[in-house]
Short mmCIF file of C-alpha atoms in Angstrom, two decimals:
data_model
loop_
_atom_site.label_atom_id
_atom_site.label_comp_id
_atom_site.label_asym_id
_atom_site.label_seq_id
_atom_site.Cartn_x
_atom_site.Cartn_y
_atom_site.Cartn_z
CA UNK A 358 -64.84 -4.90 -18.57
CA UNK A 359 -63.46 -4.78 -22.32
CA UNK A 360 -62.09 -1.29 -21.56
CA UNK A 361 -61.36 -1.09 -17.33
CA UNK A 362 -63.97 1.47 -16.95
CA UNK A 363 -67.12 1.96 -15.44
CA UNK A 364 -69.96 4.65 -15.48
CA UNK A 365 -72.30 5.46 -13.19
CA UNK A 366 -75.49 7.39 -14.45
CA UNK A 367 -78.08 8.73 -11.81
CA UNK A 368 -80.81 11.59 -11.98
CA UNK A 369 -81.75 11.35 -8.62
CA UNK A 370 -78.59 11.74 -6.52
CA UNK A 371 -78.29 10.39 -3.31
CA UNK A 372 -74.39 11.04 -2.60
CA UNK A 373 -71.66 8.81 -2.52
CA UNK A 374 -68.62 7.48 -0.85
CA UNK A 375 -65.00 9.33 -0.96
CA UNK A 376 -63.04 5.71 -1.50
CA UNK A 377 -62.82 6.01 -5.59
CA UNK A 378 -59.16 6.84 -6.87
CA UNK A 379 -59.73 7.71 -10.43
CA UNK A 380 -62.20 9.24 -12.53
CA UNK A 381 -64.76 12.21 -12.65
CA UNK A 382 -68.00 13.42 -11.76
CA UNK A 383 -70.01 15.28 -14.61
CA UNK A 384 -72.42 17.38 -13.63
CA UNK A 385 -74.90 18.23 -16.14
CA UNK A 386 -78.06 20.97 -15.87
CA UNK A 387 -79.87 22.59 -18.27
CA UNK A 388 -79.75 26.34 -17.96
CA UNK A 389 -82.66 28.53 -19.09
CA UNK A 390 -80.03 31.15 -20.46
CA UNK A 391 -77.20 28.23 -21.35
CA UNK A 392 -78.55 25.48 -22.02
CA UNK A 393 -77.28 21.97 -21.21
CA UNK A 394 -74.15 22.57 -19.61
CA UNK A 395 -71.57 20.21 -18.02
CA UNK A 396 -68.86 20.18 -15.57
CA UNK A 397 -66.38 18.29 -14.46
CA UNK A 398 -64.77 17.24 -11.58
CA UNK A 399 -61.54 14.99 -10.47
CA UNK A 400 -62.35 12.22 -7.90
CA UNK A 401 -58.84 12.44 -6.54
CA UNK A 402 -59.12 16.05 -4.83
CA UNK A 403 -62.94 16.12 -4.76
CA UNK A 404 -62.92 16.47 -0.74
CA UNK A 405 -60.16 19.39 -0.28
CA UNK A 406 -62.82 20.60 -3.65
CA UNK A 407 -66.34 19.96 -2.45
CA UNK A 408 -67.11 23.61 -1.61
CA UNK A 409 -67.42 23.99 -5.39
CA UNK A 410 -69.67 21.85 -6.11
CA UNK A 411 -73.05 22.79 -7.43
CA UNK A 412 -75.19 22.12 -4.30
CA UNK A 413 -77.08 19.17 -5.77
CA UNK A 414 -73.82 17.40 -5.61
CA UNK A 415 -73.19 16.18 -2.20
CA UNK A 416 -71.16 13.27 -0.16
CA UNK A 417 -72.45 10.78 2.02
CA UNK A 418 -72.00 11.21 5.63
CA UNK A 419 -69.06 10.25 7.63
CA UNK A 420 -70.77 7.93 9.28
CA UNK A 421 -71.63 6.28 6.18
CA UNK A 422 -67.95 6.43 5.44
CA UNK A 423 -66.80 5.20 8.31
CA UNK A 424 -69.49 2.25 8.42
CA UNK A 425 -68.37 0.86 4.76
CA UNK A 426 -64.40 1.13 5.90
CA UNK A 427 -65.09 -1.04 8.78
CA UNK A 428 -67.07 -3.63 6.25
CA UNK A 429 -64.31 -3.50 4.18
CA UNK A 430 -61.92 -4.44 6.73
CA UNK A 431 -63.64 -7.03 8.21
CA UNK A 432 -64.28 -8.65 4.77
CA UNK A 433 -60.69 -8.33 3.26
CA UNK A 434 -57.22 -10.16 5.17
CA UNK A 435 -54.28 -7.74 5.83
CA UNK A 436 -55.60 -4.50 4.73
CA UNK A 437 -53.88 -1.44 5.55
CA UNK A 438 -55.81 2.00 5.29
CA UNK A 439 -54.30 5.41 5.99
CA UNK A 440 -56.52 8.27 6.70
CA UNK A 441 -54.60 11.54 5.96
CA UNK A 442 -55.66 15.10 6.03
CA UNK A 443 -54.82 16.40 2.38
CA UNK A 444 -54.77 14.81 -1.30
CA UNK A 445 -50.74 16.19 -1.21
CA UNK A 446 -50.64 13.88 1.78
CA UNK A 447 -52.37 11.13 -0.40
CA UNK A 448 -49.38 11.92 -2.79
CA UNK A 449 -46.84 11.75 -0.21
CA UNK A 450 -47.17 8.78 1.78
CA UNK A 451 -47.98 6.77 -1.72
CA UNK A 452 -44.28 7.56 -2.88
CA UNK A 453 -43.18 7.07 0.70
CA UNK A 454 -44.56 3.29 0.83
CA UNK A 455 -44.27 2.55 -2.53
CA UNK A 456 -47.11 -0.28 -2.10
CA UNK A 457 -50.67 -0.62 -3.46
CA UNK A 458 -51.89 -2.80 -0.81
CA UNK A 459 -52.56 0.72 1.32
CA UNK A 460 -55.56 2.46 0.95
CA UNK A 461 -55.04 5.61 1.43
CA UNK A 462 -57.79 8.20 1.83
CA UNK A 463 -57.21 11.79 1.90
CA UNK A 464 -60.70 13.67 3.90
CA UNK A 465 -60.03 17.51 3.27
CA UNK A 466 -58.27 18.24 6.95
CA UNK A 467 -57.19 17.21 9.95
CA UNK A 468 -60.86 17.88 11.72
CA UNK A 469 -62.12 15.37 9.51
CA UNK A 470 -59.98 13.00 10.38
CA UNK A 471 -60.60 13.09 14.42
CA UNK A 472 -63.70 12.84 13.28
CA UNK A 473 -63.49 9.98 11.15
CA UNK A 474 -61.64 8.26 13.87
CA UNK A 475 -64.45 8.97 16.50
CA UNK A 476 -66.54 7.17 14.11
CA UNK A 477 -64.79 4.22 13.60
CA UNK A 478 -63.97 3.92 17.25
CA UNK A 479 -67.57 4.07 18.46
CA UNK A 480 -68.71 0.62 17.38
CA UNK A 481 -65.25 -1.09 18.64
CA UNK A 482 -65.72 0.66 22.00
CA UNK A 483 -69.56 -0.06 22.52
CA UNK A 484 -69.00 -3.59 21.17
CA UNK A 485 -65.49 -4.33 22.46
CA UNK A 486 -65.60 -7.96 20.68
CA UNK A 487 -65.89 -6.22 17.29
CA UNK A 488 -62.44 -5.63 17.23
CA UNK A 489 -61.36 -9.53 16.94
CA UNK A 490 -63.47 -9.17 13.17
CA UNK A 491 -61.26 -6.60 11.89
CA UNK A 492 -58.78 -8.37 9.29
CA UNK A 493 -56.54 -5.24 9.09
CA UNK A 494 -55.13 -1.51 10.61
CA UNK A 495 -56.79 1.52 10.12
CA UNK A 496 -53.75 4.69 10.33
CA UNK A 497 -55.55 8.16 11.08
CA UNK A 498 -52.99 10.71 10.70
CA UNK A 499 -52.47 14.47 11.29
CA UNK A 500 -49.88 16.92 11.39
CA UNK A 501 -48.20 18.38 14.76
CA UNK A 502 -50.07 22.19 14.33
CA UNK A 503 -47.44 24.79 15.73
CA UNK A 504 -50.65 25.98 18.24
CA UNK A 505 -50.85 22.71 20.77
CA UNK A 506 -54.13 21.09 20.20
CA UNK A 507 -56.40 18.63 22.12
CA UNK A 508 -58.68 15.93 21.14
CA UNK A 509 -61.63 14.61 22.71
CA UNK A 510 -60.96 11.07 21.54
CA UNK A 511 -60.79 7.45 22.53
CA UNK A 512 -57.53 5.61 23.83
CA UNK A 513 -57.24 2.30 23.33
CA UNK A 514 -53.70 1.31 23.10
CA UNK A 515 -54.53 -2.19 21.07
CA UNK A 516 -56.91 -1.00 18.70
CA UNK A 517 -56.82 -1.76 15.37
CA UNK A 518 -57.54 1.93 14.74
CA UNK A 519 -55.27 4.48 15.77
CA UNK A 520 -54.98 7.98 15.61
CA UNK A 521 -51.67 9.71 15.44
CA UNK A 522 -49.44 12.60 14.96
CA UNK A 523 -46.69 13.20 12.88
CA UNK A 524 -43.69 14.43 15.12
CA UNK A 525 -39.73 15.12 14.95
CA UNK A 526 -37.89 13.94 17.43
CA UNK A 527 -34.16 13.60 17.38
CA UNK A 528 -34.05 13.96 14.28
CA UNK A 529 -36.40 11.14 13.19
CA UNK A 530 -40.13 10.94 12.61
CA UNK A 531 -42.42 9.34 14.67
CA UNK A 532 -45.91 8.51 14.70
CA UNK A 533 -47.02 9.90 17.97
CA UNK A 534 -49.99 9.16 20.15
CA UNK A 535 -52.44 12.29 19.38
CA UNK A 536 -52.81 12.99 23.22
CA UNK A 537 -49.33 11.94 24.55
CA UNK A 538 -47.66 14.31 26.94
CA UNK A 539 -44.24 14.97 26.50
CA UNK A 540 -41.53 17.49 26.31
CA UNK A 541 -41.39 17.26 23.14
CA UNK A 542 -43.65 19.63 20.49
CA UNK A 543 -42.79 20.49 17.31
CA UNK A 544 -44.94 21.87 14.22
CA UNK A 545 -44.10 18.46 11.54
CA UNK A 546 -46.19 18.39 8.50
CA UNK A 547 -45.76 15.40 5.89
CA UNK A 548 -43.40 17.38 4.12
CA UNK A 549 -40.94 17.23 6.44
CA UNK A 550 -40.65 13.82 6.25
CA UNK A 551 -39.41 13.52 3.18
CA UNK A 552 -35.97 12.95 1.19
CA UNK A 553 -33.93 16.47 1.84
CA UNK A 554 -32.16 16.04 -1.74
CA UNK A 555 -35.07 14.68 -4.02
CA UNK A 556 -37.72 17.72 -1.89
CA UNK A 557 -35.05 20.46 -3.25
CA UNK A 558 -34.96 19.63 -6.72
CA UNK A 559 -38.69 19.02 -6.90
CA UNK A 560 -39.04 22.59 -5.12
CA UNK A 561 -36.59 23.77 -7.85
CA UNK A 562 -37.81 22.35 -10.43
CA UNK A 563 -41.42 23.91 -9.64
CA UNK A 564 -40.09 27.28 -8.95
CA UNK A 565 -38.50 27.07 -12.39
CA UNK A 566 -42.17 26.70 -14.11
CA UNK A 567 -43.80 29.24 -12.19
CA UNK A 568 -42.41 32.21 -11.38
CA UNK A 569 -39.12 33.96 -11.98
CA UNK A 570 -38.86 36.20 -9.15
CA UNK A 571 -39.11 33.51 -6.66
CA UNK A 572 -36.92 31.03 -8.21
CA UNK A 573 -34.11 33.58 -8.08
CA UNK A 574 -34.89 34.41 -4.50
CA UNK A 575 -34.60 30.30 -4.37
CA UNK A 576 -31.25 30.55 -5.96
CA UNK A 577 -30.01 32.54 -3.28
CA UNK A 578 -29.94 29.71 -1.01
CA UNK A 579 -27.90 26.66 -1.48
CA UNK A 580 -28.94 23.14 -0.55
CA UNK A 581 -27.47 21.92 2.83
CA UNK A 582 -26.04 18.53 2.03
CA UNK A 583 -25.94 17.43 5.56
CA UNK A 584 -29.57 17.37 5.93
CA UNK A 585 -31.59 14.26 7.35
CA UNK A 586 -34.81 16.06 7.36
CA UNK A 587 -36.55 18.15 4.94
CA UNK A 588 -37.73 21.03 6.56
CA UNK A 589 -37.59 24.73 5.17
CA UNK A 590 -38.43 26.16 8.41
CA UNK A 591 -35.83 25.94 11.35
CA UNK A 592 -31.86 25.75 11.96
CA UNK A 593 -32.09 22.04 10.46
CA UNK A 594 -33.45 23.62 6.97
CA UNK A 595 -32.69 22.35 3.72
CA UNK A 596 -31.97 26.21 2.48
CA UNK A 597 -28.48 27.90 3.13
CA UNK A 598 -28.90 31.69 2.65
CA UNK A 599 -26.14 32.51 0.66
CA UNK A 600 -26.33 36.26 1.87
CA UNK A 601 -27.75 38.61 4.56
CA UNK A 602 -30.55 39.50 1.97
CA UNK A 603 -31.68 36.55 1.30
CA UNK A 604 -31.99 35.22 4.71
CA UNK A 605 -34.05 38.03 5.57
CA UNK A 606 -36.31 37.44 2.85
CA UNK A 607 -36.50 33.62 3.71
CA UNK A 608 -39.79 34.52 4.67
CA UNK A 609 -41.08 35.24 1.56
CA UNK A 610 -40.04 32.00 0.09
CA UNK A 611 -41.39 30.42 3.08
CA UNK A 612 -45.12 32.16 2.27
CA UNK A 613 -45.10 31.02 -1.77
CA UNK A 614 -43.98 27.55 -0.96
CA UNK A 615 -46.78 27.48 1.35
CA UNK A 616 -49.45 28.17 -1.22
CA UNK A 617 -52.14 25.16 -1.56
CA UNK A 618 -51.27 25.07 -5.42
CA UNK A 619 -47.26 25.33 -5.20
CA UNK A 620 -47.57 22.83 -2.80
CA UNK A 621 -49.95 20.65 -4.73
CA UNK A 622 -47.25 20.95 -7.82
CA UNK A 623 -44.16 20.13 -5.87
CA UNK A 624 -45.93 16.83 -4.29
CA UNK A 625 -46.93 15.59 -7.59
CA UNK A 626 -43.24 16.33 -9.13
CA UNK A 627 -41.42 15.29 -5.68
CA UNK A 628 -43.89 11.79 -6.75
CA UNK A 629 -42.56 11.58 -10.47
CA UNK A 630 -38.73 12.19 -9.19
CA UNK A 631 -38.99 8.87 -6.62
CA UNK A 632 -40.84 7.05 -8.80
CA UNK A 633 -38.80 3.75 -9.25
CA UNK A 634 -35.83 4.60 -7.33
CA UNK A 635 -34.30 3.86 -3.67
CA UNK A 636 -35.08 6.54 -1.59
CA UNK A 637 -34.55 6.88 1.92
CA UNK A 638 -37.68 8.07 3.70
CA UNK A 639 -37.27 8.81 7.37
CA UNK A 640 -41.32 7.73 8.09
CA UNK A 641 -40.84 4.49 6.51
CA UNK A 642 -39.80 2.31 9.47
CA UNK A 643 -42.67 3.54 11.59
CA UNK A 644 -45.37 3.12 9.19
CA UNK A 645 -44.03 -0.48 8.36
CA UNK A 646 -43.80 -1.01 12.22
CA UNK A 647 -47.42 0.12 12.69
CA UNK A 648 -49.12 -1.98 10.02
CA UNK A 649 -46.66 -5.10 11.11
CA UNK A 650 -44.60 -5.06 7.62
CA UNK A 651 -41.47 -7.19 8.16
CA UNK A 652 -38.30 -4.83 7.21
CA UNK A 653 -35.10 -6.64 5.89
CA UNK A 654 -31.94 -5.40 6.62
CA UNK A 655 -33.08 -2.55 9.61
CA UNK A 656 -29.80 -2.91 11.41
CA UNK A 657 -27.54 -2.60 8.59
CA UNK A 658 -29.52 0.65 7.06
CA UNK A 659 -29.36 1.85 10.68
CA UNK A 660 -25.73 2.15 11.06
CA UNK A 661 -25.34 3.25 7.43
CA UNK A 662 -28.02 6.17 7.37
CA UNK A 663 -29.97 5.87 10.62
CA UNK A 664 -33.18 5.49 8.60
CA UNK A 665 -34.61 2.73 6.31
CA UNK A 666 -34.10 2.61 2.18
CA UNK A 667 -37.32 2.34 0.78
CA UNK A 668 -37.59 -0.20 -2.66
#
């Protein structure tokens, strides 16, 4: 194509897959009172965005979903898909690897993932021998939730689909299995697994475009220059109080920094701010690990920062 686009035109819709990473949907009707009217809508948040949809818009099912990732991985060598909760965990884990050989597919929460991975596991359990066509990994990953949750979902240690957990543990991140027992349980989201230094500034720089009140609430703490993690929440925080006051009211900057769209602006700056630089991501190793990506130098960066140095 002349131009490296493409458009779809349909009047009788019949839904479609989740797997595009750029464009829009328009969305045209002709109102008695209106008239011809259109709207518009980003593919790359249209899951987390679905619910406003007009409700002649709608998604294929997740069976359907499931069905065409499994074709796609048995028809393409080496592929590596990672099926997150969140498009800020789409964001994330794309400046974390740094490569465009993942696919990485964000499906509007963590129930839709367990889902998704009930899906794809069906066939591959029914069918055991289906698993020896599958030319890649498929990643499904959630959060640790600070309430302890259980999922009714398969366990086959050799798959080539998995479904983990993110979870700190002495002070690293690991990918854990979703129904491991352990003495170990802490809330980990994708945002504490990022770079401490580079997470402040985007916070920062965030705060500095959106409100006043909190930023200078955000001033009152200083960054903590011996962090390896980078969590807000905790005794290994990122944030120093630099008062009484303001550790008392670390609460409140807990609550804005927790709103879906602060947290949607400080993945896409925490993105622009990596972009193109070495930056040492805690997850790294374990992600490379799981999808069998050769890691130069893993001793070396191991003594030096106990983590790996992503390109």
């Amino acid at each position: 194509m002349k131009f490296n686009n493409q458009v779809l035109i349909t009047t009788h819709w019949y839904g479609f897959l989740p797997v595009t990473k750029k464009g829009y949907i328009y969305h045209l009707i002709d109102d008695f009172e209106k008239g011809l009217h259109i709207s518009q809508f980003k593919f790359f948040n249209y899951l987390d965005e679905q619910r406003k949809f007009p409700d002649d818009i709608e998604l294929k099912s997740l069976f359907d979903l499931a069905a065409s990732i499994l074709s796609f991985v048995k028809t393409n060598k080496d592929s590596k898909w990672i099926i997150c909760e969140g498009s800020d965990d789409k964001l994330y884990l794309e400046a974390i690897l740094n490569d465009e050989s993942f696919n990485i597919l964000p499906v509007g929460g963590c129930s839709n993932v367990v889902k998704l991975y009930n899906l794809l596991m069906n066939p591959l359990t029914i069918e055991k021998r289906e698993q020896k066509y599958l030319k890649g990994k498929i990643l499904c990953l959630i959060d640790t939730d600070e309430q302890k949750m259980n999922y009714l979902s398969y366990n086959l240690r050799n798959s080539p689909v998995q479904l983990r957990r993110l979870q700190i543990e002495d002070n690293n991140i690991k990918l854990i299995e979703h129904n491991k027992q352990g003495q170990v349980y802490m809330k980990t989201e994708i945002e504490d697994c990022l770079s401490p230094e580079e997470y402040y500034k985007a916070i920062g720089d965030v705060l500095g475009n959106k409100n006043q009140h909190i930023l200078d609430l955000f001033n009152e703490f200083e960054y903590n220059n011996i962090s390896i993690l980078s969590q807000i929440e905790g005794d290994n925080s990122i944030l120093i109080p630099k008062s009484k006051e303001s550790y008392q009211r670390k609460g409140e900057l807990v609550e804005y920094l927790s709103r879906e769209d602060i947290k949607h602006s400080v993945a896409e700056r925490y993105s622009e701010i990596v972009k193109g630089q070495r930056v040492t991501h805690k997850i790294h190793y374990e992600l490379s690990t799981f999808f069998d990506i050769p890691q130069e130098g893993k001793d070396t960066m191991d003594e030096d920062a106990e983590s790996l140095t992503v390109s």
